[in-house]
Coordinates of N, CA and C in Angstrom, one line a residue:
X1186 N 85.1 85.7 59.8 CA 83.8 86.3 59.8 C 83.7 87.3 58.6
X1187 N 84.6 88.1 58.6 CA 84.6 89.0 57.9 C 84.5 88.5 56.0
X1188 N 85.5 87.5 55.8 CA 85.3 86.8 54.6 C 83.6 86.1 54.1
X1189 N 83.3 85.5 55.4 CA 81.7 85.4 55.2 C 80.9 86.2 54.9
X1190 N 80.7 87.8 55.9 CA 79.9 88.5 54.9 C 80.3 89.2 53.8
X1191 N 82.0 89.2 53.2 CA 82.0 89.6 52.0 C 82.2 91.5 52.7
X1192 N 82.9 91.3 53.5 CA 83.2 92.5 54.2 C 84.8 93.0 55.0
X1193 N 85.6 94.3 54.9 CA 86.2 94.4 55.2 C 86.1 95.2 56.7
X1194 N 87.3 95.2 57.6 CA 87.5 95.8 59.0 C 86.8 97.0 59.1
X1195 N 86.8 98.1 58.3 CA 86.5 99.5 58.1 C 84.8 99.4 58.1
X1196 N 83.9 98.9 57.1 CA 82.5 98.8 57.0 C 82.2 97.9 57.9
X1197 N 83.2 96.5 58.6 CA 82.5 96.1 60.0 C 82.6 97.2 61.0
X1198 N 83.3 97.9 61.1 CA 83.5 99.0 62.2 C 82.3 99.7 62.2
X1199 N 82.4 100.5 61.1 CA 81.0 101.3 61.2 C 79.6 100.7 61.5
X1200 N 79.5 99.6 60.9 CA 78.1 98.8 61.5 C 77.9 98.5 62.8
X1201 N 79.0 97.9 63.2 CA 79.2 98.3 64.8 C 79.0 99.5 65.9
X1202 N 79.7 100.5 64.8 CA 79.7 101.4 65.8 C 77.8 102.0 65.4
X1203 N 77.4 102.3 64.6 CA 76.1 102.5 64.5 C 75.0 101.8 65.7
X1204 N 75.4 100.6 65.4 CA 74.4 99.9 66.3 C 74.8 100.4 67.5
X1205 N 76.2 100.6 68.3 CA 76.2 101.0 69.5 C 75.4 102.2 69.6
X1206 N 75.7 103.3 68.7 CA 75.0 104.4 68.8 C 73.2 104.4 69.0
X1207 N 72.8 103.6 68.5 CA 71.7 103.5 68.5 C 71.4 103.1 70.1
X1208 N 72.2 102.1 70.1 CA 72.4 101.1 72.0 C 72.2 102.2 73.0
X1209 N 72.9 103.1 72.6 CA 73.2 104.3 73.7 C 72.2 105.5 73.7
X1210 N 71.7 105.8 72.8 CA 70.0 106.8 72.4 C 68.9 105.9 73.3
X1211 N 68.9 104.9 72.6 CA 67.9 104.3 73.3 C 68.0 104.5 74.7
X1212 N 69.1 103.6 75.5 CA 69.4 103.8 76.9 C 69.1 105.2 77.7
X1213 N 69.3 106.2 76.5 CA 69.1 107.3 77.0 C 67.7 107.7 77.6
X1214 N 67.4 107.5 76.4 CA 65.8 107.6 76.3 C 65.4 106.9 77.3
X1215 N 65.2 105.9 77.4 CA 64.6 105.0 78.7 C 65.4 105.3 79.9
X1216 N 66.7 106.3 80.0 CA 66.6 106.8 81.5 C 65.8 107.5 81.8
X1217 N 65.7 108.8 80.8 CA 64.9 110.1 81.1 C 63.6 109.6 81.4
X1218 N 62.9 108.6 80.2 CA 61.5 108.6 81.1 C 61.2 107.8 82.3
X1219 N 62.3 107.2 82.5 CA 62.3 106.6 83.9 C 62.4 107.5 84.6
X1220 N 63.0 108.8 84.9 CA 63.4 110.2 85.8 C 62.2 110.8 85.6
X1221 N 61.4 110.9 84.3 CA 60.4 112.3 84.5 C 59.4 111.3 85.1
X1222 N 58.7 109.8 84.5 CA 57.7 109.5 85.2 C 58.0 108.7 86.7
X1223 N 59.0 108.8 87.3 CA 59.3 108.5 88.4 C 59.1 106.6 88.6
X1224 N 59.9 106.1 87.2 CA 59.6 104.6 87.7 C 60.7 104.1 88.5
X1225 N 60.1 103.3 89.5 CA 61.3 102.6 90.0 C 61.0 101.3 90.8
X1226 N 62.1 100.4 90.9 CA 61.8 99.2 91.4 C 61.7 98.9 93.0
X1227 N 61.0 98.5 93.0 CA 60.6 98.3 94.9 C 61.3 96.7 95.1
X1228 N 61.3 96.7 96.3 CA 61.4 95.1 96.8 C 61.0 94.2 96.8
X1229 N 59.4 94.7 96.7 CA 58.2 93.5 96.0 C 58.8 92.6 94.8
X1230 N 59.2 94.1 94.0 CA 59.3 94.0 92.3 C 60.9 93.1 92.1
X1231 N 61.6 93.4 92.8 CA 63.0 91.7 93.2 C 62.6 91.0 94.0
X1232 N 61.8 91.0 95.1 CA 61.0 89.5 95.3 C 60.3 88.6 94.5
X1233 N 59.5 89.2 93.6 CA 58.6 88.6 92.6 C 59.7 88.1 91.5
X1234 N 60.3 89.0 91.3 CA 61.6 88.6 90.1 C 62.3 87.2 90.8
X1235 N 62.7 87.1 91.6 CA 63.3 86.2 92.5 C 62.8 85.2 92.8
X1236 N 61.6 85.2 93.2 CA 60.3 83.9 93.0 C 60.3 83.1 92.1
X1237 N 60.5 84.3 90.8 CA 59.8 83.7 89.6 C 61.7 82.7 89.1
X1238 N 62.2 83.5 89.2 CA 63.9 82.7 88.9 C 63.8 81.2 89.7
X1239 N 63.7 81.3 90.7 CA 63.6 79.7 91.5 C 63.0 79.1 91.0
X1240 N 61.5 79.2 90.8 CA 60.8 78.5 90.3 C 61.2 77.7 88.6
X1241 N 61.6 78.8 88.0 CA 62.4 78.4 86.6 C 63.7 77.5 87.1
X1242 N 64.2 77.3 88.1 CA 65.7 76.9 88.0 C 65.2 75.9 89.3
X1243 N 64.1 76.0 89.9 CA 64.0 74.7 90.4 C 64.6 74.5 91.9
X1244 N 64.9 76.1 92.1 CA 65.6 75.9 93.7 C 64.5 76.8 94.6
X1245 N 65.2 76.9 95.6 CA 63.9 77.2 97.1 C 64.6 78.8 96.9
X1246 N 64.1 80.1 97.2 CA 64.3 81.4 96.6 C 65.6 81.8 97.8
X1247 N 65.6 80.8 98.8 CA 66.9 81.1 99.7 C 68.5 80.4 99.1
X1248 N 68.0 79.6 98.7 CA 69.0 79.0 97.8 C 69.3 79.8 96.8
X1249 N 68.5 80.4 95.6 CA 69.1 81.8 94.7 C 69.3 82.5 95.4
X1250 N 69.1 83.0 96.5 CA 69.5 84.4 97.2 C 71.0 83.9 97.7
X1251 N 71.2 83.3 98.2 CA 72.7 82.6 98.3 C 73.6 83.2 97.6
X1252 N 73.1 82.4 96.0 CA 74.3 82.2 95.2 C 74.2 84.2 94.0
X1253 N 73.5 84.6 94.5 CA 73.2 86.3 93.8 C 74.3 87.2 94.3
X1254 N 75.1 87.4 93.3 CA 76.2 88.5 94.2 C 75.3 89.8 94.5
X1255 N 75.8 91.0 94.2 CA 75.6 92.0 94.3 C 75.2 92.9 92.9
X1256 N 76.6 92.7 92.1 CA 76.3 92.7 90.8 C 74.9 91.8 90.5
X1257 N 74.6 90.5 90.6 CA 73.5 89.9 89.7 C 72.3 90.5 90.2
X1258 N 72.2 91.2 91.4 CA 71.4 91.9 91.7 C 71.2 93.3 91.1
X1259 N 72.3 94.2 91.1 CA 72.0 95.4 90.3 C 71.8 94.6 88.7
X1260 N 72.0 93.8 88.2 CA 71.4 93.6 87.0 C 70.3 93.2 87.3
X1261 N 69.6 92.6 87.4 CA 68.1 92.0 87.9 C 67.4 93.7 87.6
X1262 N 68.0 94.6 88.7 CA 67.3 95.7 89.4 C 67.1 96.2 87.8
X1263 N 68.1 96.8 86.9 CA 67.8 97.9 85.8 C 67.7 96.8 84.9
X1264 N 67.3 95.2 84.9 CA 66.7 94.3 83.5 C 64.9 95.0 83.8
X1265 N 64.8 94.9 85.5 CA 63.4 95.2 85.9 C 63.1 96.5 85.6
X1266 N 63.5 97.7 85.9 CA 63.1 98.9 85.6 C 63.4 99.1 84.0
X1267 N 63.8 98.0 83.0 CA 63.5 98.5 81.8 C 62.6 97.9 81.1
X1268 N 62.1 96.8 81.9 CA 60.8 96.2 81.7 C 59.5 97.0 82.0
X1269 N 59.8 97.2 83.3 CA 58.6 98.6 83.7 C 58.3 99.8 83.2
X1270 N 59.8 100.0 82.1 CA 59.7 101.6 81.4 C 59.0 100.9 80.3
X1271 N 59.4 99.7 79.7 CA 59.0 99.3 78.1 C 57.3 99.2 78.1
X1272 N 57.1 98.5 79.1 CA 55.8 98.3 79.6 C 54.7 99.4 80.0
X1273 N 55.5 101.0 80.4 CA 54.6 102.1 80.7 C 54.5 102.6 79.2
X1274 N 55.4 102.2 78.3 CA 55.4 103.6 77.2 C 54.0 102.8 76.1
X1275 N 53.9 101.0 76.5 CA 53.3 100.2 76.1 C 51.8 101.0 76.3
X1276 N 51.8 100.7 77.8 CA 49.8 101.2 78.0 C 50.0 102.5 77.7
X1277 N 50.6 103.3 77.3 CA 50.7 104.9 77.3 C 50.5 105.0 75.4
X1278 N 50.7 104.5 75.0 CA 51.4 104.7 73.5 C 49.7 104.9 72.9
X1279 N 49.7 105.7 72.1 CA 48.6 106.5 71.4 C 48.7 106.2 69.8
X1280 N 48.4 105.1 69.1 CA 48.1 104.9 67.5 C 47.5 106.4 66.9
X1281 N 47.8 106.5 65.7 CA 47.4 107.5 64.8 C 47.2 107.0 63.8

C-alpha cells in the first residue's frame, strides 16, 4: 500500500491519525448536541428501524429480532440517534 501511494510509515501515520482526530471532534460534537437538545431514541424509533431491515432482507421482523444480539442493537440505537442529531442540525441550520 504504502509503495502505491508513494508514501512512507511516518506520513501514513499522521494521515491516519488526523483523520481519527477529526473522527473523534465530530463524535464529540454530536454527543453534546444530543445532551443539550435532549435527542433520543424511543422504541417506536428501533421498531421502525427494525421493520424497515426485514423488509430490506426479506424476513418477518420476528425472525431479525431472533438473530439481533445485544451489541447489534446498541449499534442500531447510536447509528439512529446520529441520524436524528444529523437530521436536527439539518432543519435547524441557518444559510448566510
Amino acid at each position: 500500500y504504502m509503495d502505491m501511494m508513494d508514501t512512507g510509515a511516518d506520513s501514513l501515520r499522521e494521515v491516519f491519525a488526523a483523520r481519527a482526530e477529526d473522527e473523534v471532534r465530530t463524535q464529540l460534537v454530536l454527543e453534546k448536541i444530543r445532551e443539550v437538545e435532549q435527542i433520543e431514541v424511543s422504541d417506536e424509533d428501533i421498531d421502525k428501524e427494525i421493520k424497515e431491515m426485514a423488509e430490506t432482507y426479506k424476513q418477518t421482523e420476528e425472525e431479525l429480532r431472533k438473530n439481533l444480539s445485544e451489541d447489534d442493537i446498541e449499534y442500531l440505537k447510536n447509528s439512529i440517534l446520529i441520524t436524528k442529531t444529523v437530521d436536527f442540525l439539518v432543519e435547524n441550520a441557518k444559510f448566510v
